Short mmCIF file of C-alpha atoms and ligand atoms in Angstrom, two decimals:
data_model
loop_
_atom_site.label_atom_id
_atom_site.label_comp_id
_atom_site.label_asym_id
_atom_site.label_seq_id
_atom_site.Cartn_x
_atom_site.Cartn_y
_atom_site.Cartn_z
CA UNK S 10 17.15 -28.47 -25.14
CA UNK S 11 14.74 -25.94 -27.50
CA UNK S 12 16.42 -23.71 -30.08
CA UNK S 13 14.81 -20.39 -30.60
CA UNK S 14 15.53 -17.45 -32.62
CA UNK S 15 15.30 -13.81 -30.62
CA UNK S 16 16.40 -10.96 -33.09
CA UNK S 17 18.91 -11.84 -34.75
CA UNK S 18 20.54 -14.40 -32.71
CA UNK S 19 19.70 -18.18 -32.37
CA UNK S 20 19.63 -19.38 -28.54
CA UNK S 21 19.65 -23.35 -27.70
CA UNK S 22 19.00 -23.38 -23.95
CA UNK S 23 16.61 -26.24 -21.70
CA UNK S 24 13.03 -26.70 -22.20
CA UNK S 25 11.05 -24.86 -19.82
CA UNK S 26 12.98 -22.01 -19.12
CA UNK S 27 11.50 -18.31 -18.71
CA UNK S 28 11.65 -16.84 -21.85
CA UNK S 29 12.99 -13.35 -20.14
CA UNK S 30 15.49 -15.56 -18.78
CA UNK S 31 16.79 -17.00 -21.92
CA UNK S 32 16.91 -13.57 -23.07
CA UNK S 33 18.72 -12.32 -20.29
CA UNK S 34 21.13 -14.99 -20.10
CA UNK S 35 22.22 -14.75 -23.30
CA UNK S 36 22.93 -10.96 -23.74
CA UNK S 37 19.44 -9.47 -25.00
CA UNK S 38 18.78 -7.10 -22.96
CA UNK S 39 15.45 -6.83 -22.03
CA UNK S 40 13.75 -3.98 -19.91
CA UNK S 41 12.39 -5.35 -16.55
CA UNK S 42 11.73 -4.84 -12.74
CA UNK S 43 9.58 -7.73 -10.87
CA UNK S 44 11.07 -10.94 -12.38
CA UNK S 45 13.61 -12.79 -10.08
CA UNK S 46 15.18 -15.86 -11.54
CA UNK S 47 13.22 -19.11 -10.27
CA UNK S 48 9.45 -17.55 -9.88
CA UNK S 49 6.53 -19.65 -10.10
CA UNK S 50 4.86 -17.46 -10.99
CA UNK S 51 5.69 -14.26 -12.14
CA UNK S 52 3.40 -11.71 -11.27
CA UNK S 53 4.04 -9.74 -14.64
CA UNK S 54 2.93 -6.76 -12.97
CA UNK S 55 5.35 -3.96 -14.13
CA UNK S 56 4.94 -4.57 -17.68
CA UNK S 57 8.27 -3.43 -18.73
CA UNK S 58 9.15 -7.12 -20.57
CA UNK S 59 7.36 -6.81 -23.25
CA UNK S 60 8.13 -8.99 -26.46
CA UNK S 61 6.78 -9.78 -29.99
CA UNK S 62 6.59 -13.62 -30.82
CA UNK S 63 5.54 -14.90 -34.18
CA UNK S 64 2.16 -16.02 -34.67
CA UNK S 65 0.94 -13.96 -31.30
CA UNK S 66 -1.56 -10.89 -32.57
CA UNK S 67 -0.35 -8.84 -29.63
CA UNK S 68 2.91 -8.16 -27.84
CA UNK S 69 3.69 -10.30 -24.10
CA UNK S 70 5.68 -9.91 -21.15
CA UNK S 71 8.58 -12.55 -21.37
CA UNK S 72 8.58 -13.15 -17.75
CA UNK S 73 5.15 -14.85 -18.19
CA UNK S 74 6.11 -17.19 -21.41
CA UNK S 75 8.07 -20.58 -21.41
CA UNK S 76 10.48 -20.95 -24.39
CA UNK S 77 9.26 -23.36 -27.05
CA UNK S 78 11.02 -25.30 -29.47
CA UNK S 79 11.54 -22.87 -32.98
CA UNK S 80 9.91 -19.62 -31.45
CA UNK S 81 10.91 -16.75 -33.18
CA UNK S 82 11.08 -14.09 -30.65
CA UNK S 83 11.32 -10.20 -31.39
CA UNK S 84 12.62 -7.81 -28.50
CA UNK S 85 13.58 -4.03 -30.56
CA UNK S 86 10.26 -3.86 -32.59
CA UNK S 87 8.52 -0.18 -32.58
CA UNK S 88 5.44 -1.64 -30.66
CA UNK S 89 7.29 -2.84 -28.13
CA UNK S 90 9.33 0.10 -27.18
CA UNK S 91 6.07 2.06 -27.47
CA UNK S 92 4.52 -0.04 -24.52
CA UNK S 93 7.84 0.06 -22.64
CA UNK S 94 8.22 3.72 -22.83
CA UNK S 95 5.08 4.26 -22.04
CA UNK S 96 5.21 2.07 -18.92
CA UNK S 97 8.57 3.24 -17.94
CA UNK S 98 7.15 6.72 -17.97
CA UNK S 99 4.04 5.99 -16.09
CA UNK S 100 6.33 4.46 -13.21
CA UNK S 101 8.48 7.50 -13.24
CA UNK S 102 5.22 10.01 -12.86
CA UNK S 103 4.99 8.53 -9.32
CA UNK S 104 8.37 8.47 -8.48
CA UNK S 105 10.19 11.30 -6.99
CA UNK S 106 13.04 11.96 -9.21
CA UNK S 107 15.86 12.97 -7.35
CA UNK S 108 19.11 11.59 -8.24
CA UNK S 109 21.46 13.56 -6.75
CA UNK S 110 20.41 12.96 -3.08
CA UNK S 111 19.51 9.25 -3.66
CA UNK S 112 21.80 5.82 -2.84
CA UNK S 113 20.60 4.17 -5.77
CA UNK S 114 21.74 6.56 -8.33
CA UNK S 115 23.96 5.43 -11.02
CA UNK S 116 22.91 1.81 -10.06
CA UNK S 117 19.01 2.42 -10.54
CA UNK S 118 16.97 0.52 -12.23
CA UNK S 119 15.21 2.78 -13.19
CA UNK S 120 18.19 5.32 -15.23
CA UNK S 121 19.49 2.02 -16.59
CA UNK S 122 16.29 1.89 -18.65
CA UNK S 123 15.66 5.57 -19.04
CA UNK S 124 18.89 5.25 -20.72
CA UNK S 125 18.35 1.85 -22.45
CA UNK S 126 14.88 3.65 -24.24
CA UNK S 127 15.93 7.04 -24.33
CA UNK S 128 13.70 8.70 -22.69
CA UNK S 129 14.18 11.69 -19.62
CA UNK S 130 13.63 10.52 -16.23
CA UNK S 131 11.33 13.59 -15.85
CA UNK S 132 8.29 13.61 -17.91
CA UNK S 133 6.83 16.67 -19.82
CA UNK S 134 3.30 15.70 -20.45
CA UNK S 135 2.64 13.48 -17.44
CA UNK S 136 1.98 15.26 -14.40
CA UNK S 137 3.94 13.65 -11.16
CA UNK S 138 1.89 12.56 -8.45
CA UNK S 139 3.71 11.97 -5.30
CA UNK S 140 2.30 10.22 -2.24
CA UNK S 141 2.49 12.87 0.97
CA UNK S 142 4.42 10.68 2.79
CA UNK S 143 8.20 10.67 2.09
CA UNK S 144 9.79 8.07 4.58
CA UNK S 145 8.20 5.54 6.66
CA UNK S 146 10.23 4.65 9.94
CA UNK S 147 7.93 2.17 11.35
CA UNK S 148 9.98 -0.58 10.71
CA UNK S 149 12.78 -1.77 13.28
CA UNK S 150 15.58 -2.09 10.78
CA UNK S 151 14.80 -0.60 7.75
CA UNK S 152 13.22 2.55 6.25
CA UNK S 153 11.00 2.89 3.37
CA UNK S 154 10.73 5.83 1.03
CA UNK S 155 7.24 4.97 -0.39
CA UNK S 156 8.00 8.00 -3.41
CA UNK S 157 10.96 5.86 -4.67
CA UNK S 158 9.02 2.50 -4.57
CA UNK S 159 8.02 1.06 -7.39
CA UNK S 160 5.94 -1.44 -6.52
CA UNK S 161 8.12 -4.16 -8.52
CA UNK S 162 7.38 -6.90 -5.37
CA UNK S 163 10.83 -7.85 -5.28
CA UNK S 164 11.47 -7.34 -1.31
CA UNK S 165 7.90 -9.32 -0.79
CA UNK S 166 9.40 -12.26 -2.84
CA UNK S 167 12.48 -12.27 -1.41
CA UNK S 168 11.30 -11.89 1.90
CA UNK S 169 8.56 -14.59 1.65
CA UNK S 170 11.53 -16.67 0.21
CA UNK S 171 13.68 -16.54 3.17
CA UNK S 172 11.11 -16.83 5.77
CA UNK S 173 7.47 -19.01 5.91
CA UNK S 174 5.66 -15.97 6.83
CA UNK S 175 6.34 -12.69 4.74
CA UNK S 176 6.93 -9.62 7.22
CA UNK S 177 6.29 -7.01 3.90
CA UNK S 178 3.41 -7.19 1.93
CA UNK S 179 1.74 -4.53 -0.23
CA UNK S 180 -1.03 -2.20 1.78
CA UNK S 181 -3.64 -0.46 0.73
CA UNK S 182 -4.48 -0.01 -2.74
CA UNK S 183 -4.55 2.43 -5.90
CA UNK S 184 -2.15 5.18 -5.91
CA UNK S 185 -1.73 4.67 -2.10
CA UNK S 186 -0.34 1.26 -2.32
CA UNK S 187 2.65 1.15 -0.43
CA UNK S 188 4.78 -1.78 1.09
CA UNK S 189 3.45 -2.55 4.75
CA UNK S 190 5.38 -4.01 7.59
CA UNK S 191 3.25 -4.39 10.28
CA UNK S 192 3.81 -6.55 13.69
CA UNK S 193 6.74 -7.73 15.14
CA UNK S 194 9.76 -9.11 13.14
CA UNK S 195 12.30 -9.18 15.99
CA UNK S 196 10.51 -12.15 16.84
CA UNK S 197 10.75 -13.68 13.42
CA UNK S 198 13.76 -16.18 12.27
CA UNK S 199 15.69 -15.33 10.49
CA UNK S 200 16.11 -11.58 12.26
CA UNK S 201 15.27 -8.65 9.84
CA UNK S 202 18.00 -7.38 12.00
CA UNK S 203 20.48 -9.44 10.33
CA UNK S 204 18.54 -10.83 7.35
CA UNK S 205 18.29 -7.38 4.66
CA UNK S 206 17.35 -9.45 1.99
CA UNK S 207 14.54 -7.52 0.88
CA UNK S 208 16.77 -4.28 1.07
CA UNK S 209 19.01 -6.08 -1.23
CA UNK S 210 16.19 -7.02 -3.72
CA UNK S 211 14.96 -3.56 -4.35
CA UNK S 212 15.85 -2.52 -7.58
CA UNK S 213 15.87 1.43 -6.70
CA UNK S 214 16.43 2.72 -3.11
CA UNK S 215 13.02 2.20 -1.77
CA UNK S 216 14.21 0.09 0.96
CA UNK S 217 17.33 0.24 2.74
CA UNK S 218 18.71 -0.89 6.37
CA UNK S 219 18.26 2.02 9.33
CA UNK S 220 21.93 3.16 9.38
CA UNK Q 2 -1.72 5.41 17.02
CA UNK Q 3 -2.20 2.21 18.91
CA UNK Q 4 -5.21 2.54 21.31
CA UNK Q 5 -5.41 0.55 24.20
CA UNK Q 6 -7.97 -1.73 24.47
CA UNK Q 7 -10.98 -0.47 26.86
CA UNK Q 8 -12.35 -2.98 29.50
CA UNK Q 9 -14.92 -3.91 27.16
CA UNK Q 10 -12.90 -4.37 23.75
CA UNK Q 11 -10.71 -6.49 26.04
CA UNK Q 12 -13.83 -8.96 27.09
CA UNK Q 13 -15.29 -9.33 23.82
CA UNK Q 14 -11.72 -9.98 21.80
CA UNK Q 15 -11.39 -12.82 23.99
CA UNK Q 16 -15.04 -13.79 23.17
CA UNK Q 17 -14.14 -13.69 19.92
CA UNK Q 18 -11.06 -15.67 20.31
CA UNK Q 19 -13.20 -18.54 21.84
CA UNK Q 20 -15.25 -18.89 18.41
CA UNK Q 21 -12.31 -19.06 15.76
CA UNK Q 22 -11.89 -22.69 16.56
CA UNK Q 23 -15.51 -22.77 15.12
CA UNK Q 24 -15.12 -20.72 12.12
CA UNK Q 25 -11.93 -22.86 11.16
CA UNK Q 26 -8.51 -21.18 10.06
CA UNK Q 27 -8.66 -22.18 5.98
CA UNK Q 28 -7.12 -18.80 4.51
CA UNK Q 29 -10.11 -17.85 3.18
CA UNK Q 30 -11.75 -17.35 6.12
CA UNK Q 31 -9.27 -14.29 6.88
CA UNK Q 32 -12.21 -11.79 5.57
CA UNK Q 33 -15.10 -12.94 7.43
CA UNK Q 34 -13.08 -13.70 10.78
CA UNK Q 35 -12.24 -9.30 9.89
CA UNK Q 36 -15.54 -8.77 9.50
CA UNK Q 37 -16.79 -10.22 12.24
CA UNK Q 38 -14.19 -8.49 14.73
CA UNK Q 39 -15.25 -5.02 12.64
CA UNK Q 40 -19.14 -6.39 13.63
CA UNK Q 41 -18.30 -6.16 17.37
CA UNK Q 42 -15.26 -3.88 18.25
CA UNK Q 43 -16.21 -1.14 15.44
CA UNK Q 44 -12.31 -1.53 14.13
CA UNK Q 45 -9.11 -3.42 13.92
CA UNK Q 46 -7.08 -3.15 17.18
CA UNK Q 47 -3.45 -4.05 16.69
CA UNK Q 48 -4.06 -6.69 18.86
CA UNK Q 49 -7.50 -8.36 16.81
CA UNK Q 50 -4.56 -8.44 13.62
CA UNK Q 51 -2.53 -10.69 15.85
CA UNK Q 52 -5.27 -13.03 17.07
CA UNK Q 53 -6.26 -13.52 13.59
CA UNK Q 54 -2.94 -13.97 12.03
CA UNK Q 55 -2.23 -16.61 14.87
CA UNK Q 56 -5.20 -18.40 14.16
CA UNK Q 57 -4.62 -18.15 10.24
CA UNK Q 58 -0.43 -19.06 10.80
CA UNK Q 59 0.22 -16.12 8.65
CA UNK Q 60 2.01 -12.89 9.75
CA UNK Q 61 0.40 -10.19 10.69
CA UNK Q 62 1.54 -7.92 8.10
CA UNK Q 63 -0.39 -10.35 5.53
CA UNK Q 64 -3.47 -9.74 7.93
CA UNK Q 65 -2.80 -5.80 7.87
CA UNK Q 66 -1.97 -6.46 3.65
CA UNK Q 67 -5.58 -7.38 2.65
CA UNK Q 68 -7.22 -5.38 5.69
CA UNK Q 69 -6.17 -1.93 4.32
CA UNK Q 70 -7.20 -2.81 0.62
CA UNK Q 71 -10.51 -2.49 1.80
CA UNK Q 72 -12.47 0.65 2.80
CA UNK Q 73 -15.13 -1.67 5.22
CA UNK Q 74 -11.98 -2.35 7.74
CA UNK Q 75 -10.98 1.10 9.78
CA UNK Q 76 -7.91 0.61 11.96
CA UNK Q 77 -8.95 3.66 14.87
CA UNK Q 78 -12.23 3.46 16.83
CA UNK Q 79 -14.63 5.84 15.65
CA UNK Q 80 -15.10 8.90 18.19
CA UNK Q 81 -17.32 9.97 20.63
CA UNK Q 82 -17.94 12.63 17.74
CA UNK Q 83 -17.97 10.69 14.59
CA UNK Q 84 -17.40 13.33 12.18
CA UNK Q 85 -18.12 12.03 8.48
CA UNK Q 86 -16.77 14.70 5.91
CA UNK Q 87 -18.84 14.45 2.40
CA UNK Q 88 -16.54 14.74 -0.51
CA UNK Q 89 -19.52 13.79 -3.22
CA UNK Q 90 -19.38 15.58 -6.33
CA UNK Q 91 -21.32 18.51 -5.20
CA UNK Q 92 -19.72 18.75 -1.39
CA UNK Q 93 -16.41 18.59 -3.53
CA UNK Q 94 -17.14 21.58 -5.74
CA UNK Q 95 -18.69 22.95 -2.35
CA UNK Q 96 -15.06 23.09 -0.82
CA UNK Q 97 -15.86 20.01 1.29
CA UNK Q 98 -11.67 19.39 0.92
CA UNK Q 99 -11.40 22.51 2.68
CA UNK Q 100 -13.86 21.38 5.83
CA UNK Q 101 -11.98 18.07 6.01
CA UNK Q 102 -8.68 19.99 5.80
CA UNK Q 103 -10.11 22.04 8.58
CA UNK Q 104 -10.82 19.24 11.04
CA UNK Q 105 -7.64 17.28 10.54
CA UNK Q 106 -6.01 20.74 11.30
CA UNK Q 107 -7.82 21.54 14.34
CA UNK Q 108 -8.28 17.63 15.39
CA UNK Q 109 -4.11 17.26 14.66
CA UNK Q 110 -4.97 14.15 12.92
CA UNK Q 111 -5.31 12.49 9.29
CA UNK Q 112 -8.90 11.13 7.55
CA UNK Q 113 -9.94 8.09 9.10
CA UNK Q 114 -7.67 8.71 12.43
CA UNK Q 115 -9.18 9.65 16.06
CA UNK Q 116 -7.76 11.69 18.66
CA UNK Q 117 -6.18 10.29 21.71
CA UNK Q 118 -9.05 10.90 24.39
CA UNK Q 119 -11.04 9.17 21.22
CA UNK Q 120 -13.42 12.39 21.40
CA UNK Q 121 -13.17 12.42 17.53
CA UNK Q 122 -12.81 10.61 14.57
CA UNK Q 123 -12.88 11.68 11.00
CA UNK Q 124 -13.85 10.50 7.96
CA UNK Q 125 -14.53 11.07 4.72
CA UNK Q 126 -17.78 9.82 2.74
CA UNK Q 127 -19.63 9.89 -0.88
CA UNK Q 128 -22.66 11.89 -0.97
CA UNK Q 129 -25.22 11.38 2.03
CA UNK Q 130 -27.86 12.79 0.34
CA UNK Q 131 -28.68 15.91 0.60
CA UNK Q 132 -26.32 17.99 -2.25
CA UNK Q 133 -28.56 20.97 -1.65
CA UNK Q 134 -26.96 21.78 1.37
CA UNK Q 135 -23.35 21.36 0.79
CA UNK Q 136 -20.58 21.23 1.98
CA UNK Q 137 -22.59 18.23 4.14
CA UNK Q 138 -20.95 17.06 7.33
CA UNK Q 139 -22.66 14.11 9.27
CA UNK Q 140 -21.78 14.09 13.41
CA UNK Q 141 -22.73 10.99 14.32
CA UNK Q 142 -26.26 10.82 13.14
CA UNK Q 143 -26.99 14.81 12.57
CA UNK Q 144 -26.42 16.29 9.68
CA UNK Q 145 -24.74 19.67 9.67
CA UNK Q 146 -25.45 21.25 5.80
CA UNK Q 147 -23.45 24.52 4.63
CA UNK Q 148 -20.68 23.65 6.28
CA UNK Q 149 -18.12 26.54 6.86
CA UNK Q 150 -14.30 26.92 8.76
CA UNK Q 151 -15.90 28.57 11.31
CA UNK Q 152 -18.73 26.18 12.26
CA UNK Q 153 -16.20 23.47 12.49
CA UNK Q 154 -14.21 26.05 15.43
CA UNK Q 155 -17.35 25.99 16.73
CA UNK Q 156 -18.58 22.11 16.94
CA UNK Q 157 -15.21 21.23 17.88
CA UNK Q 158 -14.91 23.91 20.62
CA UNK Q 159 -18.74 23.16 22.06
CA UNK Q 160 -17.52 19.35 22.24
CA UNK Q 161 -14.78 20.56 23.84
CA UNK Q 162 -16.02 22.00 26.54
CA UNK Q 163 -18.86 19.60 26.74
CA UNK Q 164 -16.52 17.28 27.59
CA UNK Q 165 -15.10 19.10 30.47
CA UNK Q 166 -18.29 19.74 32.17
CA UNK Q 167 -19.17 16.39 32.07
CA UNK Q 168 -15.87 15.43 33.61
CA UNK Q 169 -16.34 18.20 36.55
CA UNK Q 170 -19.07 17.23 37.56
CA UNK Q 171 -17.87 13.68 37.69
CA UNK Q 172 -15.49 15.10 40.04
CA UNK Q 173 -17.83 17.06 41.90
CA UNK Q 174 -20.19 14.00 42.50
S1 SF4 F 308 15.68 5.56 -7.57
FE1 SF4 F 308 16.92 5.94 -9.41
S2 SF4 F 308 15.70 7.38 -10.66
FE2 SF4 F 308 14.85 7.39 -8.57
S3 SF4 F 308 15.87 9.11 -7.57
FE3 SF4 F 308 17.04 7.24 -7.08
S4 SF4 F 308 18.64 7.16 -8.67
FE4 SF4 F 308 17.07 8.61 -9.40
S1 SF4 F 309 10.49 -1.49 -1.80
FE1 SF4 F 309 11.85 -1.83 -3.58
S2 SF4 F 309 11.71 -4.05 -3.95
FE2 SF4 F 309 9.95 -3.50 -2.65
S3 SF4 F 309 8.26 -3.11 -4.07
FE3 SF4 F 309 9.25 -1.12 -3.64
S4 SF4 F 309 10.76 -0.89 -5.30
FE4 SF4 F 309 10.18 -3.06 -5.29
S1 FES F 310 9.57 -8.37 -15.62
FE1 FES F 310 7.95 -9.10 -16.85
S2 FES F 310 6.30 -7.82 -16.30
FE2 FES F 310 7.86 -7.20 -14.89
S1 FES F 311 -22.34 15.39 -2.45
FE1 FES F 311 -22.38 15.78 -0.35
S2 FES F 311 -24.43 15.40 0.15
FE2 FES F 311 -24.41 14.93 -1.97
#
């Protein structure tokens, strides 16, 4: 067992565990969309976890730090909710806000943290850049809205999890990075059919079972 | 789209299948077995992405993954007509978005697609060298400078009907 100080509080919890984690776990609520709970390695790539810790120059994502024995951790500083914000924000000028006529809303990752930082969900001084494809059928048993994506990983994890060979993967690259399914997963155990994990991962409605 | 595979692209995926065992199936040899099935079919057939993702034991949408993050791999065969769209700075000012706009329009498909018949393919490219004369459009290996709506009626149209007299007197003979 470590003991650690984050804000205010003091959190004894085992060696080795994700800092985010121990955050999470313990009521400090911490912005963030590609961690899952048992990664390897986290790929960090959302950059929504950001955290101060004493004696680091610059802030880090929790996801990607192991708790230590007396680190004195900082989650509400200014600098941090400046990177957050600004993150959050640059994720929402490629997303196609539209709450009303989406599953997810009012259990969306994303208007939990909108909320969380106060800040609108539709940006005035970023312009929104939407990808000209709005739904992508391709797949058997799911559909994927490539405007709501955000990238986060989550369904490749999962998927990869449940399965030796991933059947999602990200495609292409830049602002056309999408998630790719591409072959033939009827033929994969366990069935997609059946399986929906990834669906079940994705933090906003990106991807969700054909009805 | 998924083209079927020609007589030819049949013959020489299965000559490639015969020298994988050579080339071994370590991960990292997912690139180079791409570029050498690029080398000799001109593109990625469906059915090259399955070959290699058998031979790797990967799926193939980790195959298609790295394929598409690079511009070398194309996924369509090029055309008869390979049409190569500049969009280099000058083209660009030029209203080279408006010839590529144009073909996709008349063609009824996207940038880096090809028709059906494979008659055309499209593309778009970085300057080709010769700003002077944009909006540049390369057709195979010709270059076609000053590019305007109405030329590209006009190359499609002549390919067009190209075509058909070839096929007639096919028929004829
Ligand atoms: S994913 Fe969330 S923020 Fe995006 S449209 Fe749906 S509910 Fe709104
Ligand atoms: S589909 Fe959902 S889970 Fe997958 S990367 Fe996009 S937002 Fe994340
Ligand atoms: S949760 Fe840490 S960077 Fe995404
Ligand atoms: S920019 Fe098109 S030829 Fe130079």
């Amino acid at each position: 067992m470590v003991t650690l100080s984050v804000d205010a509080s003091k959190i004894e919890i085992a060696a080795g565990t994700n800092l985010l984690a121990a955050c999470l776990q313990n009521d400090i609520y911490v912005p963030n969309l590609c961690y899952i709970e048992g990664m390897d390695h986290p790929p960090a790539s959302c950059r929504l976890c950001f955290v101060e810790i004493e004696g680091k120059d610059a802030p880090v994502p929790a996801c990607t730090v192991e708790v230590r024995h007396d680190m004195a951790v900082r989650t509400d500083t200014p600098g941090v909710r400046r990177l957050q914000k600004t993150a959050l924000q640059l994720l929402l000028s490629v997303h196609d806000v539209d709450c009303k006529n989406c599953p997810a809303n009012r259990n969306c990752a994303l208007q939990d943290m909108a909320k969380f930082l106060k800040i609108a969900l539709k940006s005035k001084h970023l312009d929104l850049f939407l990808k000209k494809s709005k739904i992508d059928l391709g797949h058997p048993f799911l559909e994927y809205y490539p405007n709501r994506c955000v990238l986060c990983g989550r369904c490749i994890y999962v998927c990869r999890a449940q399965q030796a060979h991933t059947q999602l993967t990200f495609a292409k690259r830049g602002f056309d990075t999408v998630i790719g399914f591409f072959g033939n997963p009827q033929s994969s155990p366990p069935s997609c059919d059946t399986c929906r994990a990834c669906a079940e991962a994705c933090p906003v409605a990106a991807l969700l079972p054909k009805p | 789209m998924n083209f079927v595979l020609d007589a030819q692209e049949k013959s020489l995926l299965e000559q490639i299948k015969t020298k994988l065992p050579e080339i071994g199936n370590d991960r990292s040899k997912l690139i180079p077995v791409l570029q050498l099935i690029q080398a000799k079919l001109a593109y990625l057939p469906a059915e090259a992405i399955h070959v290699v993702a058998a031979h790797l034991d990967i799926s193939p949408s980790e195959v298609y993954g790295v394929a598409t993050f690079y511009n070398q791999f194309r996924f369509h065969p090029p055309g008869k007509n390979a049409v190569k769209v500049c969009l280099g700075t000058a083209c660009h000012v030029k209203g080279g978005d408006i010839i590529l706009e144009n073909f996709e329009r008349k063609l009824e498909i996207k940038e880096g697609e090809t028709t059906a018949d494979r008659e055309f393919s499209v593309d778009r490219v970085a300057c080709v060298g010769c700003c002077a004369l944009a909006p540049v459009i390369v057709v195979g290996e010709t270059v076609h400078g000053h590019m305007q709506p109405s030329k590209v009626e006009g190359l499609v149209l002549r390919a067009r009907i190209e075509k058909e007299k070839q096929e007639r007197e096919k028929q004829q003979k």
